[in-house]
Amino acid sequence: MRLLKTNNNDGCALCNATWGEYYREIDNEKMLFCCNICADIFENMVNEVKKRTGWEKIDYIELHGNYSSGRNCTAFSNGKRFSYYFRTYSDGKIMEFKNID
Amino acid sequence: MECPVCIETFKHGDFNEISEHFTLMSNDNDSEHISWLNNNISKTKLEKNELSKLFKRFYSCNDIKLWIINKFIEQFRGERPHPFILMMQDYNPRILKGYSFEHYFFLKQWVRSCSSIIASTDIDEIQNYEIENILSEYYGHDNIKPHIELLLEMAESYDIKREDIYNSRPLPKTEMAIKRWQVMSKAKTAVEMMAAMHSLELIANNDLRSYGAKYDYFNLKMLESSDVPDAVKSFLMEGYKADSHHSIDALDIINKYNSDIEGIQDSYLESAFVFSKYLEARIERGEIIEDKQQ
């Protein structure tokens, strides 16, 4: 079974903060987040990537950015890659999501 | 001392208590407290003593005017600006339409807050300052239209009827911020309330770069662009001019009459916390308007 990982190894899978300890199962992986909002954002993002790519599973997501600038990301699945940019409101709602060529 | 997120109160200057509070809230995975810690103190979990030292550093202040300016820049116009500021770096009618709706409700609360300051002080300088502020925001003076009229004219330039704004409701984030300012109006001293409200006018201060701001309030090229309606230019320019002296004059008055720096810091932080949400509502409203038009 392939498990979803990100480049954030210190703490929260989305923002890498080490405060809080909130777990949610996403794509069969029990993932660590700092809070439910980061978990919501991550889960919505994963669902949007799957919708746009048609992938059933994601292996790895590289995330760079923050609340202010939004996040530039690349998702990997079975040797394929998909780059995108997204930004959210502070309550986790998606503000912007676009594919990057 | 108050928690800037939930307003729980602690002993004056007790950084251990506030550290303990944030630690407890983060252990409960409270998103608002964790987000505040990440943005203001540290993204790395710290032991209570270490956290207490960082809180002490955060509140350390020799000059309340500069302390507020620096905190404001960091949160709204610094290296990691508020998303609304980033979006204002391009001409974006969607954002300005959203701004028209939400700011109408903000201004209605604004004059209530200014009035509460007038009602709670005997100091002429403060009362006169607030009267002048209300005139320029709400009533107009010296043949200059009030800010609220310029706002409505901006909306009309995008074919939004005044009645549509009057008959709408503020979005939840704006409503939450307004409620917070209403509660503060009843609880704070005049000087504290001045810090809460007029510090927010730093958002449009055109001299903030000299204090270290990395972004202007909006892209100044908009004022020269033929794509931008004149009513939009008038609204942005008037705010840009008025808010510069409003914010700095108010900070000078706060400096002059401050008797409790911690109370002023608490008021500023509480207000900035909800102001950030309110700025998001301007973006969100623009998105709602655009979705309806599609």
Short mmCIF file of C-alpha atoms in Angstrom, two decimals:
data_model
loop_
_atom_site.label_atom_id
_atom_site.label_comp_id
_atom_site.label_asym_id
_atom_site.label_seq_id
_atom_site.Cartn_x
_atom_site.Cartn_y
_atom_site.Cartn_z
CA MET A 1 0.00 0.00 0.00
CA ARG A 2 1.31 3.47 -0.94
CA LEU A 3 1.01 6.13 1.75
CA LEU A 4 0.66 9.86 1.26
CA LYS A 5 3.63 11.90 2.52
CA THR A 6 4.65 15.56 2.31
CA ASN A 7 7.92 17.47 2.61
CA ASN A 8 6.80 18.77 6.03
CA ASN A 9 8.50 16.32 8.34
CA ASP A 10 8.72 18.28 11.59
CA GLY A 11 5.05 18.66 12.46
CA CYS A 12 1.81 19.55 10.72
CA ALA A 13 1.64 18.01 7.23
CA LEU A 14 0.39 21.33 5.84
CA CYS A 15 2.22 24.11 7.73
CA ASN A 16 4.96 22.15 9.56
CA ALA A 17 4.12 23.80 12.91
CA THR A 18 4.80 21.62 15.93
CA TRP A 19 2.02 23.03 18.13
CA GLY A 20 -1.09 20.85 18.47
CA GLU A 21 -1.54 17.18 17.67
CA TYR A 22 -4.56 16.54 15.51
CA TYR A 23 -4.79 13.34 13.45
CA ARG A 24 -6.93 12.63 10.42
CA GLU A 25 -6.86 9.68 8.06
CA ILE A 26 -6.39 10.87 4.50
CA ASP A 27 -5.76 8.36 1.68
CA ASN A 28 -5.24 5.56 4.22
CA GLU A 29 -2.52 7.52 5.97
CA LYS A 30 -3.08 8.70 9.54
CA MET A 31 -1.68 12.17 9.11
CA LEU A 32 -0.56 14.66 11.76
CA PHE A 33 -1.83 18.25 11.66
CA CYS A 34 -1.63 21.10 14.17
CA CYS A 35 -5.39 21.65 14.08
CA ASN A 36 -8.63 20.76 12.30
CA ILE A 37 -8.36 23.78 9.96
CA CYS A 38 -5.02 22.59 8.54
CA ALA A 39 -6.52 19.09 8.19
CA ASP A 40 -9.55 20.53 6.34
CA ILE A 41 -7.32 22.54 4.02
CA PHE A 42 -5.12 19.53 3.28
CA GLU A 43 -8.06 17.20 2.71
CA ASN A 44 -9.81 19.68 0.39
CA MET A 45 -6.57 20.17 -1.49
CA VAL A 46 -6.05 16.41 -1.95
CA ASN A 47 -9.63 16.02 -3.22
CA GLU A 48 -9.17 18.91 -5.67
CA VAL A 49 -5.91 17.41 -7.01
CA LYS A 50 -7.62 14.05 -7.51
CA LYS A 51 -10.55 15.72 -9.25
CA ARG A 52 -8.27 17.64 -11.62
CA THR A 53 -5.90 14.74 -12.40
CA GLY A 54 -8.20 11.74 -12.20
CA TRP A 55 -5.66 10.05 -9.93
CA GLU A 56 -6.95 7.58 -7.35
CA LYS A 57 -3.96 7.92 -5.05
CA ILE A 58 -1.30 10.52 -4.36
CA ASP A 59 2.16 9.39 -3.20
CA TYR A 60 3.78 12.63 -2.20
CA ILE A 61 3.09 16.37 -2.10
CA GLU A 62 5.77 19.04 -2.02
CA LEU A 63 4.36 22.27 -0.51
CA HIS A 64 6.02 25.70 -0.43
CA GLY A 65 4.38 28.88 0.86
CA ASN A 66 2.06 30.06 3.56
CA TYR A 67 -1.29 31.72 4.33
CA SER A 68 -0.08 35.07 3.00
CA SER A 69 1.34 34.12 -0.38
CA GLY A 70 -0.59 30.92 -0.90
CA ARG A 71 1.16 27.64 -1.62
CA ASN A 72 3.00 26.40 -4.71
CA CYS A 73 2.76 22.61 -4.74
CA THR A 74 3.68 19.57 -6.77
CA ALA A 75 1.84 16.30 -6.27
CA PHE A 76 3.31 12.98 -7.40
CA SER A 77 1.51 9.75 -8.24
CA ASN A 78 2.92 6.66 -9.94
CA GLY A 79 5.72 8.63 -11.58
CA LYS A 80 3.38 11.38 -12.78
CA ARG A 81 3.44 14.93 -11.44
CA PHE A 82 0.95 17.78 -11.17
CA SER A 83 1.90 21.33 -10.18
CA TYR A 84 -0.61 23.78 -8.78
CA TYR A 85 -1.05 26.88 -6.67
CA PHE A 86 -3.68 27.36 -4.01
CA ARG A 87 -4.61 29.83 -1.31
CA THR A 88 -7.16 29.58 1.49
CA TYR A 89 -9.04 31.78 3.90
CA SER A 90 -8.14 31.52 7.59
CA ASP A 91 -11.15 29.27 8.16
CA GLY A 92 -9.82 26.79 5.61
CA LYS A 93 -12.09 27.58 2.65
CA ILE A 94 -10.29 27.56 -0.70
CA MET A 95 -9.80 31.11 -2.02
CA GLU A 96 -7.93 30.22 -5.20
CA PHE A 97 -6.75 27.03 -6.91
CA LYS A 98 -5.02 26.94 -10.29
CA ASN A 99 -2.98 24.50 -12.32
CA ILE A 100 0.62 25.47 -13.07
CA ASP A 101 1.94 24.38 -16.46
CA MET B 1 -3.33 41.40 30.13
CA GLU B 2 -5.70 39.72 27.68
CA CYS B 3 -5.44 36.87 25.22
CA PRO B 4 -5.67 38.55 21.79
CA VAL B 5 -7.65 35.58 20.47
CA CYS B 6 -10.28 34.76 23.13
CA ILE B 7 -9.94 37.76 25.50
CA GLU B 8 -9.31 35.61 28.57
CA THR B 9 -7.70 37.90 31.14
CA PHE B 10 -4.47 37.39 33.08
CA LYS B 11 -2.57 39.25 35.75
CA HIS B 12 -0.87 42.44 34.58
CA GLY B 13 2.46 41.59 32.93
CA ASP B 14 2.16 37.88 33.70
CA PHE B 15 3.79 36.25 30.72
CA ASN B 16 3.80 32.85 32.45
CA GLU B 17 -0.01 32.89 32.64
CA ILE B 18 -0.52 33.84 29.01
CA SER B 19 2.09 31.23 27.95
CA GLU B 20 0.30 28.57 29.95
CA HIS B 21 -3.00 29.58 28.38
CA PHE B 22 -1.64 29.29 24.83
CA THR B 23 0.02 25.97 25.66
CA LEU B 24 -3.27 24.58 27.00
CA MET B 25 -5.18 25.84 23.97
CA SER B 26 -2.63 24.34 21.58
CA ASN B 27 -2.80 21.03 23.45
CA ASP B 28 -6.54 21.17 22.70
CA ASN B 29 -5.63 21.71 19.00
CA ASP B 30 -7.42 25.07 18.97
CA SER B 31 -6.83 26.40 15.48
CA GLU B 32 -7.14 30.13 16.29
CA HIS B 33 -4.62 30.05 19.14
CA ILE B 34 -2.21 27.84 17.20
CA SER B 35 -2.44 30.11 14.18
CA TRP B 36 -1.77 33.16 16.37
CA LEU B 37 1.28 31.47 17.91
CA ASN B 38 2.58 30.44 14.48
CA ASN B 39 2.23 33.95 13.11
CA ASN B 40 3.38 35.96 16.11
CA ILE B 41 5.60 33.89 18.39
CA SER B 42 6.98 30.65 16.94
CA LYS B 43 5.93 27.70 14.78
CA THR B 44 7.98 25.43 17.01
CA LYS B 45 6.41 24.07 20.18
CA LEU B 46 8.25 25.43 23.21
CA GLU B 47 8.42 24.67 26.90
CA LYS B 48 6.51 27.10 29.13
CA ASN B 49 9.60 29.03 30.25
CA GLU B 50 10.88 29.49 26.71
CA LEU B 51 7.45 30.53 25.50
CA SER B 52 7.12 32.97 28.38
CA LYS B 53 10.41 34.64 27.34
CA LEU B 54 9.17 35.03 23.77
CA PHE B 55 5.88 36.53 24.95
CA LYS B 56 7.85 39.00 27.08
CA ARG B 57 9.88 39.94 24.00
CA PHE B 58 6.72 40.26 21.90
CA TYR B 59 5.18 42.75 24.34
CA SER B 60 8.45 44.57 25.07
CA CYS B 61 7.85 48.25 24.28
CA ASN B 62 9.75 51.53 24.74
CA ASP B 63 7.54 53.54 22.39
CA ILE B 64 3.91 52.50 21.95
CA LYS B 65 3.59 54.33 18.62
CA LEU B 66 6.49 52.41 17.09
CA TRP B 67 5.38 49.16 18.72
CA ILE B 68 1.96 49.40 17.05
CA ILE B 69 3.43 50.43 13.69
CA ASN B 70 5.89 47.53 13.72
CA LYS B 71 3.26 44.97 14.72
CA PHE B 72 0.88 46.31 12.10
CA ILE B 73 3.46 46.15 9.32
CA GLU B 74 4.40 42.61 10.28
CA GLN B 75 0.80 41.41 10.12
CA PHE B 76 -0.52 43.37 7.16
CA ARG B 77 2.11 45.06 4.99
CA GLY B 78 5.43 43.31 5.71
CA GLU B 79 7.31 40.38 4.18
CA ARG B 80 4.21 38.22 4.53
CA PRO B 81 1.38 40.67 3.89
CA HIS B 82 -2.30 40.01 4.31
CA PRO B 83 -3.78 38.32 1.19
CA PHE B 84 -6.00 41.38 0.65
CA ILE B 85 -2.91 43.61 0.34
CA LEU B 86 -1.35 41.17 -2.13
CA MET B 87 -4.53 41.18 -4.20
CA MET B 88 -4.58 44.99 -4.25
CA GLN B 89 -1.21 45.00 -6.03
CA ASP B 90 -3.10 44.40 -9.29
CA TYR B 91 -6.24 46.10 -10.53
CA ASN B 92 -8.93 43.63 -9.61
CA PRO B 93 -12.56 44.82 -9.97
CA ARG B 94 -13.81 41.72 -8.14
CA ILE B 95 -11.94 42.67 -4.97
CA LEU B 96 -13.06 46.31 -5.18
CA LYS B 97 -16.70 45.26 -5.57
CA GLY B 98 -16.40 43.10 -2.46
CA TYR B 99 -14.65 45.99 -0.70
CA SER B 100 -17.66 48.26 -1.52
CA PHE B 101 -20.13 46.01 0.30
CA GLU B 102 -18.18 45.01 3.39
CA HIS B 103 -16.62 48.43 3.97
CA TYR B 104 -20.04 50.05 4.12
CA PHE B 105 -20.77 48.03 7.27
CA PHE B 106 -17.28 48.67 8.60
CA LEU B 107 -17.82 52.44 8.26
CA LYS B 108 -21.16 52.29 10.03
CA GLN B 109 -19.41 50.65 12.98
CA TRP B 110 -16.49 53.04 12.61
CA VAL B 111 -18.56 56.10 13.56
CA ARG B 112 -20.08 54.21 16.48
CA SER B 113 -16.57 53.46 17.74
CA CYS B 114 -15.44 57.07 17.28
CA SER B 115 -18.57 58.27 19.09
CA SER B 116 -17.89 55.95 22.00
CA ILE B 117 -14.42 57.50 22.31
CA ILE B 118 -15.92 61.01 22.37
CA ALA B 119 -18.41 59.89 25.02
CA SER B 120 -15.78 58.39 27.29
CA THR B 121 -13.30 61.24 27.62
CA ASP B 122 -13.04 64.87 28.75
CA ILE B 123 -9.85 65.49 26.80
CA ASP B 124 -10.57 68.15 24.14
CA GLU B 125 -7.76 67.01 21.87
CA ILE B 126 -9.22 63.51 21.67
CA GLN B 127 -12.79 64.72 21.18
CA ASN B 128 -11.74 67.18 18.46
CA TYR B 129 -9.71 64.50 16.71
CA GLU B 130 -12.67 62.12 16.66
CA ILE B 131 -15.11 64.79 15.46
CA GLU B 132 -12.78 65.62 12.55
CA ASN B 133 -12.45 61.91 11.79
CA ILE B 134 -16.22 61.38 11.74
CA LEU B 135 -16.62 64.41 9.46
CA SER B 136 -14.14 63.10 6.91
CA GLU B 137 -15.41 59.52 7.03
CA TYR B 138 -19.13 60.14 7.21
CA TYR B 139 -20.18 63.72 6.60
CA GLY B 140 -17.62 65.49 4.44
CA HIS B 141 -15.96 68.87 4.94
CA ASP B 142 -14.48 71.76 2.92
CA ASN B 143 -16.17 70.52 -0.27
CA ILE B 144 -14.54 67.11 0.11
CA LYS B 145 -16.98 64.23 -0.11
CA PRO B 146 -17.08 61.89 2.88
CA HIS B 147 -15.35 58.54 2.58
CA ILE B 148 -18.66 56.65 2.72
CA GLU B 149 -20.03 58.64 -0.25
CA LEU B 150 -16.85 57.96 -2.27
CA LEU B 151 -17.26 54.27 -1.39
CA LEU B 152 -20.83 54.20 -2.71
CA GLU B 153 -19.79 56.05 -5.87
CA MET B 154 -17.07 53.43 -6.41
CA ALA B 155 -19.75 50.73 -6.12
CA GLU B 156 -21.97 52.57 -8.64
CA SER B 157 -19.07 52.72 -11.11
CA TYR B 158 -19.31 48.90 -11.15
CA ASP B 159 -23.10 49.02 -11.65
CA ILE B 160 -23.81 48.12 -8.03
CA LYS B 161 -26.85 50.01 -6.74
CA ARG B 162 -26.66 51.73 -3.36
CA GLU B 163 -29.87 49.95 -2.39
CA ASP B 164 -28.18 46.59 -2.98
CA ILE B 165 -25.58 47.53 -0.40
CA TYR B 166 -28.07 49.05 2.05
CA ASN B 167 -30.26 45.94 1.80
CA SER B 168 -27.46 43.41 2.19
CA ARG B 169 -26.05 41.90 5.35
CA PRO B 170 -22.36 41.89 6.27
CA LEU B 171 -20.61 38.55 5.78
CA PRO B 172 -20.03 36.55 9.00
CA LYS B 173 -16.38 37.62 9.28
CA THR B 174 -17.36 41.31 9.08
CA GLU B 175 -20.22 40.75 11.49
CA MET B 176 -17.93 39.01 13.97
CA ALA B 177 -15.44 41.91 13.77
CA ILE B 178 -18.21 44.50 14.25
CA LYS B 179 -19.48 42.66 17.32
CA ARG B 180 -15.97 42.61 18.77
CA TRP B 181 -15.56 46.37 18.22
CA GLN B 182 -18.96 47.01 19.81
CA VAL B 183 -17.97 45.05 22.92
CA MET B 184 -14.62 46.85 23.05
CA SER B 185 -16.36 50.25 22.77
CA LYS B 186 -18.11 49.57 26.06
CA ALA B 187 -15.12 48.11 27.90
CA LYS B 188 -12.09 50.15 26.81
CA THR B 189 -10.84 53.57 27.81
CA ALA B 190 -10.82 56.36 25.19
CA VAL B 191 -7.09 55.99 24.56
CA GLU B 192 -7.31 52.19 24.32
CA MET B 193 -10.20 52.46 21.87
CA MET B 194 -8.25 54.98 19.81
CA ALA B 195 -5.44 52.42 19.57
CA ALA B 196 -7.93 49.73 18.60
CA MET B 197 -9.52 51.72 15.80
CA HIS B 198 -7.09 54.28 14.42
CA SER B 199 -4.16 51.87 14.23
CA LEU B 200 -6.21 50.12 11.56
CA GLU B 201 -5.91 53.24 9.38
CA LEU B 202 -2.24 52.30 8.98
CA ILE B 203 -3.52 49.90 6.32
CA ALA B 204 -3.64 52.80 3.85
CA ASN B 205 -0.84 54.95 5.26
CA ASN B 206 1.33 56.07 2.34
CA ASP B 207 4.34 56.74 4.57
CA LEU B 208 4.51 53.24 6.02
CA ARG B 209 7.38 52.21 3.75
CA SER B 210 9.63 54.57 5.72
CA TYR B 211 8.87 52.38 8.75
CA GLY B 212 9.70 49.16 6.89
CA ALA B 213 6.48 48.23 5.04
CA LYS B 214 7.18 46.19 1.88
CA TYR B 215 3.88 46.87 0.13
CA ASP B 216 1.75 49.91 -0.64
CA TYR B 217 -1.95 49.68 0.16
CA PHE B 218 -2.65 49.28 -3.52
CA ASN B 219 -0.74 49.46 -6.76
CA LEU B 220 -0.31 53.20 -7.32
CA LYS B 221 -0.31 52.66 -11.10
CA MET B 222 -4.07 52.15 -10.74
CA LEU B 223 -4.38 55.92 -10.29
CA GLU B 224 -2.99 56.49 -13.80
CA SER B 225 -4.70 53.63 -15.59
CA SER B 226 -7.50 54.34 -18.07
CA ASP B 227 -8.99 50.93 -17.18
CA VAL B 228 -9.81 52.10 -13.66
CA PRO B 229 -13.03 54.15 -13.22
CA ASP B 230 -12.53 57.69 -11.87
CA ALA B 231 -14.77 56.93 -8.89
CA VAL B 232 -12.44 54.09 -7.88
CA LYS B 233 -9.42 56.38 -8.16
CA SER B 234 -11.17 59.05 -6.05
CA PHE B 235 -12.09 56.54 -3.35
CA LEU B 236 -8.61 55.02 -3.15
CA MET B 237 -6.82 58.37 -3.28
CA GLU B 238 -8.95 60.03 -0.60
CA GLY B 239 -8.47 57.11 1.79
CA TYR B 240 -4.78 57.08 1.04
CA LYS B 241 -4.43 60.77 1.90
CA ALA B 242 -6.78 60.85 4.89
CA ASP B 243 -5.66 57.63 6.57
CA SER B 244 -2.02 58.72 6.56
CA HIS B 245 -2.52 61.66 8.87
CA HIS B 246 -5.45 60.03 10.72
CA SER B 247 -3.36 57.06 11.80
CA ILE B 248 -0.17 58.93 12.70
CA ASP B 249 -2.00 61.80 14.46
CA ALA B 250 -3.94 59.24 16.51
CA LEU B 251 -0.77 57.36 17.45
CA ASP B 252 0.79 60.64 18.61
CA ILE B 253 -2.26 61.32 20.81
CA ILE B 254 -2.12 57.77 22.17
CA ASN B 255 1.56 58.28 22.98
CA LYS B 256 0.79 61.56 24.73
CA TYR B 257 -2.06 60.29 26.93
CA ASN B 258 -1.04 56.66 27.45
CA SER B 259 -1.19 55.65 31.08
CA ASP B 260 -1.38 51.88 30.63
CA ILE B 261 0.79 50.54 27.81
CA GLU B 262 -0.42 46.96 28.31
CA GLY B 263 -4.07 48.04 27.99
CA ILE B 264 -3.24 49.78 24.72
CA GLN B 265 -1.34 46.73 23.45
CA ASP B 266 -4.25 44.44 24.35
CA SER B 267 -6.71 46.72 22.55
CA TYR B 268 -4.56 46.96 19.44
CA LEU B 269 -4.03 43.18 19.27
CA GLU B 270 -7.72 42.38 19.79
CA SER B 271 -8.70 44.78 17.06
CA ALA B 272 -6.00 43.68 14.60
CA PHE B 273 -7.07 40.05 15.12
CA VAL B 274 -10.62 40.71 13.88
CA PHE B 275 -9.50 43.26 11.27
CA SER B 276 -7.57 40.51 9.50
CA LYS B 277 -10.77 38.44 9.28
CA TYR B 278 -12.70 41.48 8.05
CA LEU B 279 -10.16 42.00 5.22
CA GLU B 280 -10.80 38.40 4.19
CA ALA B 281 -14.52 39.20 4.01
CA ARG B 282 -13.77 41.84 1.34
CA ILE B 283 -12.17 39.09 -0.79
CA GLU B 284 -14.93 36.60 -0.03
CA ARG B 285 -17.68 39.07 -0.97
CA GLY B 286 -15.95 39.74 -4.30
CA GLU B 287 -15.94 36.01 -4.96
CA ILE B 288 -19.68 35.77 -4.14
CA ILE B 289 -20.51 38.66 -6.48
CA GLU B 290 -18.47 37.10 -9.28
CA ASP B 291 -20.12 33.69 -8.81
CA LYS B 292 -23.58 35.30 -9.07
CA GLN B 293 -22.63 37.06 -12.29
CA GLN B 294 -21.47 33.82 -13.95
#
